[in-house]
Coordinates of C-alpha atoms and ligand atoms in Angstrom, one line a residue:
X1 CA 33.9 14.5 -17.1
X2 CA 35.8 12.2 -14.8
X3 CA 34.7 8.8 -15.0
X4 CA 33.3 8.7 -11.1
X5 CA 31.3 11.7 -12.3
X6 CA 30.1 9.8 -16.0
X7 CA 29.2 6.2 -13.5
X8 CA 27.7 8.3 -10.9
X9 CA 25.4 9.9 -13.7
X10 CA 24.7 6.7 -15.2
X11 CA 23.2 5.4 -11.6
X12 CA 21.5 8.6 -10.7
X13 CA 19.4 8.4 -14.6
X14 CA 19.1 4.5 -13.7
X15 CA 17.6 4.9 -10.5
X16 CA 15.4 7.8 -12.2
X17 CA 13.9 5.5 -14.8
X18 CA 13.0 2.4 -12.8
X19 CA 11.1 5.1 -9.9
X20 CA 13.3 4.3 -6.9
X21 CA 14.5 8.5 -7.3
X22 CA 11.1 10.5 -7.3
X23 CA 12.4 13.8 -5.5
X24 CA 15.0 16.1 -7.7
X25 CA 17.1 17.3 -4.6
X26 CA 18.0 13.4 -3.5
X27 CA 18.9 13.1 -7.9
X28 CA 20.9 16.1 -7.0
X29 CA 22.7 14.6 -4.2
X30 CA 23.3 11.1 -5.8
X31 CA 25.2 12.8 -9.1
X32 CA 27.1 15.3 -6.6
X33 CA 28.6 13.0 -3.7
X34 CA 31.2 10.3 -4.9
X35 CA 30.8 7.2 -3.3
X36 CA 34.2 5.6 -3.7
X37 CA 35.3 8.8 -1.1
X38 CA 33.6 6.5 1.6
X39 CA 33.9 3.0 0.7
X40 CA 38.0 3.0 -0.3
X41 CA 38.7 -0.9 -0.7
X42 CA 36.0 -2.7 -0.2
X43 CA 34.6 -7.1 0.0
X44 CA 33.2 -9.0 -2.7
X45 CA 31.3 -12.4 -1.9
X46 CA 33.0 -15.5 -3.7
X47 CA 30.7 -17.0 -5.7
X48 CA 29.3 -20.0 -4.6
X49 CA 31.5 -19.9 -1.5
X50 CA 29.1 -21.6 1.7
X51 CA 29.6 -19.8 4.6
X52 CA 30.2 -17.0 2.2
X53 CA 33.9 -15.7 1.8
X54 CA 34.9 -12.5 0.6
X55 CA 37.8 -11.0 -1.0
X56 CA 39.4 -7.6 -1.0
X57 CA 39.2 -5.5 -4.0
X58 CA 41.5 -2.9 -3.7
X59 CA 41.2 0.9 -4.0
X60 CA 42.1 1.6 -8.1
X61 CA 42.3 -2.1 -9.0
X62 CA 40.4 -2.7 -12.5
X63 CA 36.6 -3.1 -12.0
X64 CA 36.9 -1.4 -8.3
X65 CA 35.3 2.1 -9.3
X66 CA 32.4 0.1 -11.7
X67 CA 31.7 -2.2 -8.5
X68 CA 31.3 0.7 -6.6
X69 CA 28.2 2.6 -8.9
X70 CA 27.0 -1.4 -9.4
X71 CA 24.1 -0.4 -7.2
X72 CA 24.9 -3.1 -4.1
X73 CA 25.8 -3.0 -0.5
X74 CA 29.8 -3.1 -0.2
X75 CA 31.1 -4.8 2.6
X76 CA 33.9 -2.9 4.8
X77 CA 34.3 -4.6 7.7
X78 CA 34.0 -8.4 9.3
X79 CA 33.5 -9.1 12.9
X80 CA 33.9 -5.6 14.1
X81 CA 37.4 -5.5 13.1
X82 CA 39.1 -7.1 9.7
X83 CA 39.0 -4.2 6.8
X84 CA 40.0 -5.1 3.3
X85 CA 43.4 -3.7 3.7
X86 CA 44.1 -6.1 6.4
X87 CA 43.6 -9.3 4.3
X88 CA 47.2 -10.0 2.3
X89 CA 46.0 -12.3 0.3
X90 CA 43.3 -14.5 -0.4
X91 CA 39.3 -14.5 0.8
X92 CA 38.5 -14.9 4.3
X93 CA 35.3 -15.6 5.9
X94 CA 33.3 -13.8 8.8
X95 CA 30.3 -11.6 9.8
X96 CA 29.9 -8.3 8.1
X97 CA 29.8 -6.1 10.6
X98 CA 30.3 -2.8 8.5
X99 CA 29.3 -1.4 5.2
X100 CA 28.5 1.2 2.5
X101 CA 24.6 0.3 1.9
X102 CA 23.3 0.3 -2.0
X103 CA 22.7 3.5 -2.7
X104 CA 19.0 2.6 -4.2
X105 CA 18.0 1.8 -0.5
X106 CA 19.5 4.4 0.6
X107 CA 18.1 6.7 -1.5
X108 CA 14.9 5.3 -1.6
X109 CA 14.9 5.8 2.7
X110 CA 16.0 9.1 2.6
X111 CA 12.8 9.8 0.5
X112 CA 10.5 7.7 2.7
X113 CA 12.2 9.2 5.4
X114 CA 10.3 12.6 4.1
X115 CA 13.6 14.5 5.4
X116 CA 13.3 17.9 3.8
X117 CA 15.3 21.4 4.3
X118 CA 15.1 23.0 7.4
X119 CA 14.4 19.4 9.1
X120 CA 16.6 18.6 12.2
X121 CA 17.8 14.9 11.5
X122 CA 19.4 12.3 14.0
X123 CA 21.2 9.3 11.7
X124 CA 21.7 5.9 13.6
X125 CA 24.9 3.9 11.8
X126 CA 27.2 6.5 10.0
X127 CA 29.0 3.6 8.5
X128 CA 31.1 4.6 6.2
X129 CA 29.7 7.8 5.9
X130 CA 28.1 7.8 2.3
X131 CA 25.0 8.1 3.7
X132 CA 25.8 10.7 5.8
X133 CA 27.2 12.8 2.9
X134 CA 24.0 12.5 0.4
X135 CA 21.9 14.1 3.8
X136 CA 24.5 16.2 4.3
X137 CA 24.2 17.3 0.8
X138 CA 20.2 17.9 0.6
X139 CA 19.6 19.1 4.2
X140 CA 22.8 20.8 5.2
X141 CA 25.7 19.3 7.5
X142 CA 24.2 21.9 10.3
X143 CA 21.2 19.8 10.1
X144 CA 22.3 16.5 10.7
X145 CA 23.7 14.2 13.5
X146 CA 25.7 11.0 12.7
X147 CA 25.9 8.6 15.1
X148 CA 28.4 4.9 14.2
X149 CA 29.3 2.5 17.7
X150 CA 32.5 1.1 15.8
X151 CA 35.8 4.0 16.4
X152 CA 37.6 2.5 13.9
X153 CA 34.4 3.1 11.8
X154 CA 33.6 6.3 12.7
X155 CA 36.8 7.9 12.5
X156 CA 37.2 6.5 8.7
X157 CA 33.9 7.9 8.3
X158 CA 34.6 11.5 9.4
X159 CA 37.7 11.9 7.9
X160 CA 36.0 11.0 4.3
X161 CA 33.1 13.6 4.8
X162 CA 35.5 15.8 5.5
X163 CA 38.1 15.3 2.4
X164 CA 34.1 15.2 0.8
X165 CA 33.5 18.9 2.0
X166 CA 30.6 18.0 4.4
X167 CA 30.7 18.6 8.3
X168 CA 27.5 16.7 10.1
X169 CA 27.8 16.6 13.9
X170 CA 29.1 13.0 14.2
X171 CA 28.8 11.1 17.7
X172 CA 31.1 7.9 18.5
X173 CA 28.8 5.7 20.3
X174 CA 25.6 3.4 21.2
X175 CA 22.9 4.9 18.6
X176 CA 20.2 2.9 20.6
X177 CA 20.8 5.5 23.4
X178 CA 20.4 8.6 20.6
X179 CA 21.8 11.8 21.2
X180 CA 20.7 13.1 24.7
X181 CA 22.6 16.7 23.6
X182 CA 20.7 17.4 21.4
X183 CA 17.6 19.2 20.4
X184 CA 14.7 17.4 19.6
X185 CA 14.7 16.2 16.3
X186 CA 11.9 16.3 13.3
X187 CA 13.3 12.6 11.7
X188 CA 15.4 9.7 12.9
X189 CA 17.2 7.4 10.1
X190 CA 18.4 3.8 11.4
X191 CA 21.2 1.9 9.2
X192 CA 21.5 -0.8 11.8
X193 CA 18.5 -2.9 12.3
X194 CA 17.1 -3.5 16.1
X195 CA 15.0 -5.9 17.7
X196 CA 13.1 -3.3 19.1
X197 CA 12.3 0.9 19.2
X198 CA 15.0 1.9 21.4
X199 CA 12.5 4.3 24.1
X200 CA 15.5 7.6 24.1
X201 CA 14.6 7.8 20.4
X202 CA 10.9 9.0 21.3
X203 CA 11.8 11.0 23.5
X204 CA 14.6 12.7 21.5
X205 CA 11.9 12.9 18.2
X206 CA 9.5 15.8 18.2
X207 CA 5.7 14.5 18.4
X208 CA 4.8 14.5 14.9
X209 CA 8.1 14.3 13.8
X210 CA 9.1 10.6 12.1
X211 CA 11.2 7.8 12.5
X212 CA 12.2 5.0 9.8
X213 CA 13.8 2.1 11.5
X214 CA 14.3 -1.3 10.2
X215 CA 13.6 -3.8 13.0
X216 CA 14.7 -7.5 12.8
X217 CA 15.8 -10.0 15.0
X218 CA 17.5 -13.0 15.9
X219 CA 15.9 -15.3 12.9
X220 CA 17.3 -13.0 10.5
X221 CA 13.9 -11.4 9.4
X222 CA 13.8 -7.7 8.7
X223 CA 11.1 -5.2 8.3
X224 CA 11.3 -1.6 7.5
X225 CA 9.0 0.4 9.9
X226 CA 7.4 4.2 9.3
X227 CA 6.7 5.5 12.7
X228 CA 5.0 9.2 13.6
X229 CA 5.9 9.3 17.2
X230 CA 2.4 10.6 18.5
X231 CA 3.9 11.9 22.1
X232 CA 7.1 11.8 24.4
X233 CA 7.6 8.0 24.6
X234 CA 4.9 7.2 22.3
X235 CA 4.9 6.6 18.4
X236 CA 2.6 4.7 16.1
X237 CA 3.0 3.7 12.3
X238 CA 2.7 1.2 9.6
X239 CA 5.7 -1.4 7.8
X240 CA 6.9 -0.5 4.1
X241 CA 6.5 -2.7 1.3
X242 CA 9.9 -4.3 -0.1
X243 CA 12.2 -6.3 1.2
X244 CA 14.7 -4.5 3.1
X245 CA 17.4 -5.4 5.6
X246 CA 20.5 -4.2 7.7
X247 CA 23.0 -5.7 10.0
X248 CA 21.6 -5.7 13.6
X249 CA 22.5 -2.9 15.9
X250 CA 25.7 -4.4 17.9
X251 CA 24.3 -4.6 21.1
X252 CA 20.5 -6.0 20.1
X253 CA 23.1 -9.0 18.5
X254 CA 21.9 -12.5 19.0
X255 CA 24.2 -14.2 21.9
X256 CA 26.8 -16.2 20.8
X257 CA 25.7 -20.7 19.8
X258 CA 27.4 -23.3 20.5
X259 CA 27.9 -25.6 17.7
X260 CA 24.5 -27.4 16.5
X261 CA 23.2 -30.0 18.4
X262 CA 20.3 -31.3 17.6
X263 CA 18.3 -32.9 20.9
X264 CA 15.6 -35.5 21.1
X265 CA 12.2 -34.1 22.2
X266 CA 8.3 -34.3 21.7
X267 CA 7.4 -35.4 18.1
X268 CA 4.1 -34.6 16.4
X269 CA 3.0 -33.6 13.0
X270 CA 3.1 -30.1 12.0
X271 CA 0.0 -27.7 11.1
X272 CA 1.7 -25.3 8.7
X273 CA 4.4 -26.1 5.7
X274 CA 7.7 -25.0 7.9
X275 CA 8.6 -24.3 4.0
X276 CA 6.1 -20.7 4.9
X277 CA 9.2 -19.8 7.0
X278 CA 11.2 -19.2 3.8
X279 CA 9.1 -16.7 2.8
X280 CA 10.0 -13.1 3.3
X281 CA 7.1 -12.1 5.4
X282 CA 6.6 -15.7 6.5
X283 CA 9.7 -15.5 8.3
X284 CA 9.1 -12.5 10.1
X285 CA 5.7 -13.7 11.3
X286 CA 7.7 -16.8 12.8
X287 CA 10.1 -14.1 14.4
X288 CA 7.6 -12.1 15.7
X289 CA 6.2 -15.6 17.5
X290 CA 9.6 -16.5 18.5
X291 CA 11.5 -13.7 19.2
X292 CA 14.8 -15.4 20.6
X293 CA 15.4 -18.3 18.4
X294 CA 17.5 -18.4 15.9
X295 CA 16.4 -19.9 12.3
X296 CA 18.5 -22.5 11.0
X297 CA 17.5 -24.5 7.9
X298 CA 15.5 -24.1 5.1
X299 CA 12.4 -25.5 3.6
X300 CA 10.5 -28.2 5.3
X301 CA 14.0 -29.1 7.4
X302 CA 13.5 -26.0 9.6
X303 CA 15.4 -25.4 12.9
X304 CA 14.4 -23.1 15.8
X305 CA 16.9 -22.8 18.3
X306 CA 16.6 -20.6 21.5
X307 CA 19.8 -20.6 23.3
X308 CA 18.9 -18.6 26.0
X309 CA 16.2 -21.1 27.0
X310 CA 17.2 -24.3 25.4
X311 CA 14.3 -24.8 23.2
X312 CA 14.3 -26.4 20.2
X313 CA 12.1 -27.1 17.3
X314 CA 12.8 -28.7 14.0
X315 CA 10.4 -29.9 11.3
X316 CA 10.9 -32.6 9.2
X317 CA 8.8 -34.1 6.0
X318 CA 6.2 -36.4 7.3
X319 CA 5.2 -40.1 5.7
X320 CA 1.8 -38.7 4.2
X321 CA 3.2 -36.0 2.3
X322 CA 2.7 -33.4 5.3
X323 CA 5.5 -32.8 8.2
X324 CA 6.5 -33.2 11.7
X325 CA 8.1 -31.0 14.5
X326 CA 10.6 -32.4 17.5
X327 CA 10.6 -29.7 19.9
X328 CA 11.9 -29.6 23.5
X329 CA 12.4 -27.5 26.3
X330 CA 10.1 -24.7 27.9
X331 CA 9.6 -22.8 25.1
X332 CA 7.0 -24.2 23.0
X333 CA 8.4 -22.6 19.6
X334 CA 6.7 -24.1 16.7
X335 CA 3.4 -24.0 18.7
X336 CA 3.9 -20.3 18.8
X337 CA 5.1 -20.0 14.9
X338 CA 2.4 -22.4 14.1
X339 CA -0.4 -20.0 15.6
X340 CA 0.9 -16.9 13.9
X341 CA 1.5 -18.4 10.6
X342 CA -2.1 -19.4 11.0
X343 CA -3.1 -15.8 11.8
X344 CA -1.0 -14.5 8.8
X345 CA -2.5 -17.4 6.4
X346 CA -6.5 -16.6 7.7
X347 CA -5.8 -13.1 6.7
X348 CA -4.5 -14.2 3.3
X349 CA -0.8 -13.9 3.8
X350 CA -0.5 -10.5 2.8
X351 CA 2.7 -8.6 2.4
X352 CA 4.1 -6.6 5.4
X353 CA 2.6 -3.5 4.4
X354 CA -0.6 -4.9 6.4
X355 CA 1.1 -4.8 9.7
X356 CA 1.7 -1.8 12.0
X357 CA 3.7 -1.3 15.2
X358 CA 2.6 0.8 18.3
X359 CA 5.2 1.6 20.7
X360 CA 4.1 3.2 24.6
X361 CA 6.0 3.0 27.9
X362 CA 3.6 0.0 28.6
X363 CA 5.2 -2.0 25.7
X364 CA 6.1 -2.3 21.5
X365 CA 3.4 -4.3 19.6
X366 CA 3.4 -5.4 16.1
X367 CA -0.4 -6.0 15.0
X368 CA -1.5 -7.3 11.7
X369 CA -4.5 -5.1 9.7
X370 CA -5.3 -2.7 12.8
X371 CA -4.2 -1.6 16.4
X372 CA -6.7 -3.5 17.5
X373 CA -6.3 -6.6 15.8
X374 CA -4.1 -9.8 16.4
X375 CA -0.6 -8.9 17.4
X376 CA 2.9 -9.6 18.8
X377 CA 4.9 -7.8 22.1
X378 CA 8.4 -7.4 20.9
X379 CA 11.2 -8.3 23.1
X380 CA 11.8 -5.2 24.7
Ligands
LIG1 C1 24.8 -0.9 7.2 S1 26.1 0.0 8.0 C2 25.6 1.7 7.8 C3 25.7 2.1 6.4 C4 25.9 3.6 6.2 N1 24.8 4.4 6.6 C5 26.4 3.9 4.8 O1 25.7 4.4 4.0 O2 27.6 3.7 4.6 C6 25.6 -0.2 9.7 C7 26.4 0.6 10.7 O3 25.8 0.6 11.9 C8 26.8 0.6 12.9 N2 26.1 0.3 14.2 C9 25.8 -1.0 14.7 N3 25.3 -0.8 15.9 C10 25.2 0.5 16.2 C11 24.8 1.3 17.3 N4 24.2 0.7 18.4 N5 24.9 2.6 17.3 C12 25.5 3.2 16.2 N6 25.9 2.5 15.1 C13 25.8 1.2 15.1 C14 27.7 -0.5 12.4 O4 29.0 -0.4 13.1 C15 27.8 -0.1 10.9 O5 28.8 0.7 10.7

């Protein structure tokens, strides 16, 4: 047995044991597809290293093949262009852009996903293509459509599944627009995170058929949503449990920031810890309220920074033990995060498994509990 073959055993009984692999046929894919096929050389993070550098490690350099069945997401690309390969020497710094996801999470969407034979299925971010391959592998390559915005991507991508033996339709371009080709679908997979249900997709997805899409935003919180689209344009469903992100679809991207400046405003004393905000589902909340800033800042020292408006917030400890908030500009943003934090906190700050999202042509809205309860229009 080769030694890919002996790892990729080892990860496959791994992810048996601890539950994440439930269904035989995804077990059967995870000890059949190799993943170093789709990553080649790949990034580490430096340890310790703030703003986080990474380093090549080379294709067939000691350790590269273990760090590949490690069970973590492998960066293999920075700001939409630098690839391992590229950097001579050194670590270098910059926003990963690309990547080989850990194959629990994917694994464990692909299940969730409820993706089973016969199933049409449109992918959203074929990445490097390992993905790809393991549907590929349980559904059929006639079965599944690939779709990755990056060429340089892409074309590494189909030229692995290929040397891999797999041959999924694979579509260079804007996954937020789908694939207006094609049939309708009976599931949609997103790798790439958006800020909101891109409306093509529910049109493209059979009613009744199912749609698992991580949707995030420009404060960096993520949530992975399970939606049954209930009619052309119209889909309805509830967030997962776990803790579960992906880099941001490149055109829902946050616009570029000038370098911090932080400006005088209106000073007052805060009604919620801003430390809430470091929470996982805390931090979503505040994103839901305050969909274009950007989070900056941790702990009680948080910063909210709109830059499409100008507004600022940022919280500070207070004198009595509690905090205050500066904020400026026309966008009230800690009044907003303050109100839902409050809603979240009434309803004893559960996880995000209480909140739902119903998308119609007349809008996308996250609600906590029920449709009909409290709830946030996303920024569509
Ligand atoms: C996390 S990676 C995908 C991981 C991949 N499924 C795998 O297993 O290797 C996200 C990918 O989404 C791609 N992407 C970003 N925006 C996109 C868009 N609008 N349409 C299609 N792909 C997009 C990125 O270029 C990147 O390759």
């Amino acid at each position: 047995m080769s030694t890919s073959a002996r790892l990729r055993d080892t990860l496959t009984d791994r992810l048996t044991e601890d539950g994440t692999l439930t269904e035989p046929e995804w077990s059967s894919a995870a000890r059949s597809v190799p993943r170093e096929l789709f990553t080649g050389s790949y990034f580490a993070p430096v340890a310790g290293s703030a703003p986080t550098r990474y380093r090549p490690v080379r294709e067939g350099t000691p350790g590269w093949l273990e760090g590949i069945y490690s069970d973590r997401t492998l960066i293999t690309q920075l700001d939409g262009r630098t690839r391992p390969d590229d950097v001579a020497e050194g670590a270098v710094s910059g926003s990963p852009s690309s990547s080989s996801t850990l194959p629990s999470l994917v694994l464990r969407m692909w299940q969730q996903l409820g993706a089973e034979a016969g199933h049409r299925v449109l992918e959203i971010g074929t990445g490097t293509g390992y993905s790809t391959a393991l549907g590929a592998h349980r559904l059929g390559s006639a079965r599944l459509t690939s779709i990755e915005y990056d060429p340089v991507v892409g074309a590494a991508a189909a030229a692995a599944l290929k040397v891999a033996g797999f041959a999924p339709r694979l579509i260079l371009g804007d996954g937020l627009r789908g694939d207006p080709d094609g049939d309708p679908y009976d599931r949609l997979i997103a790798t790439c995170a958006v800020r909101y249900v891109p409306l093509p997709w529910l049109h493209q997805v059979r009613p009744g058929g199912k749609i698992l899409v991580t949707l995030s935003g420009w404060g960096y919180a993520n949530a992975l949503a399970l939606l049954e689209v209930t009619g052309p344009g119209e889909a309805t469903g509830r967030f997962l449990p776990g803790c579960t992100s992906f880099m941001i679809a490149r055109p829902h991207d946050r616009p570029p920031r000038p370098t911090l400046a932080l400006l005088p405003g209106d000073e007052r004393p805060s009604r919620i810890d801003p430390g809430k905000l470091d929470d996982w589902t805390g931090a979503w909340v505040a994103q839901l309220a305050a969909p274009a800033a950007e989070r900056l800042g941790a702990g009680a020292e948080q910063i909210l920074w709109d830059v499409s408006t100008g507004s600022q917030a940022r919280t500070a400890p207070g004198p009595d033990g509690g905090w205050t908030v500066v904020q400026r500009g026309p966008v009230r943003l800690w009044d907003r995060v303050e109100r839902a934090v409050q809603c979240w906190q009434s309803a004893d700050e559960p996880g995000q498994e209480a909140f739902g999202l119903t998308v119609s042509a007349a809008g996308q809205r996250v609600w906590l509990g029920r449709a009909d309860g409290p709830g946030w229009d996303l920024p569509i």
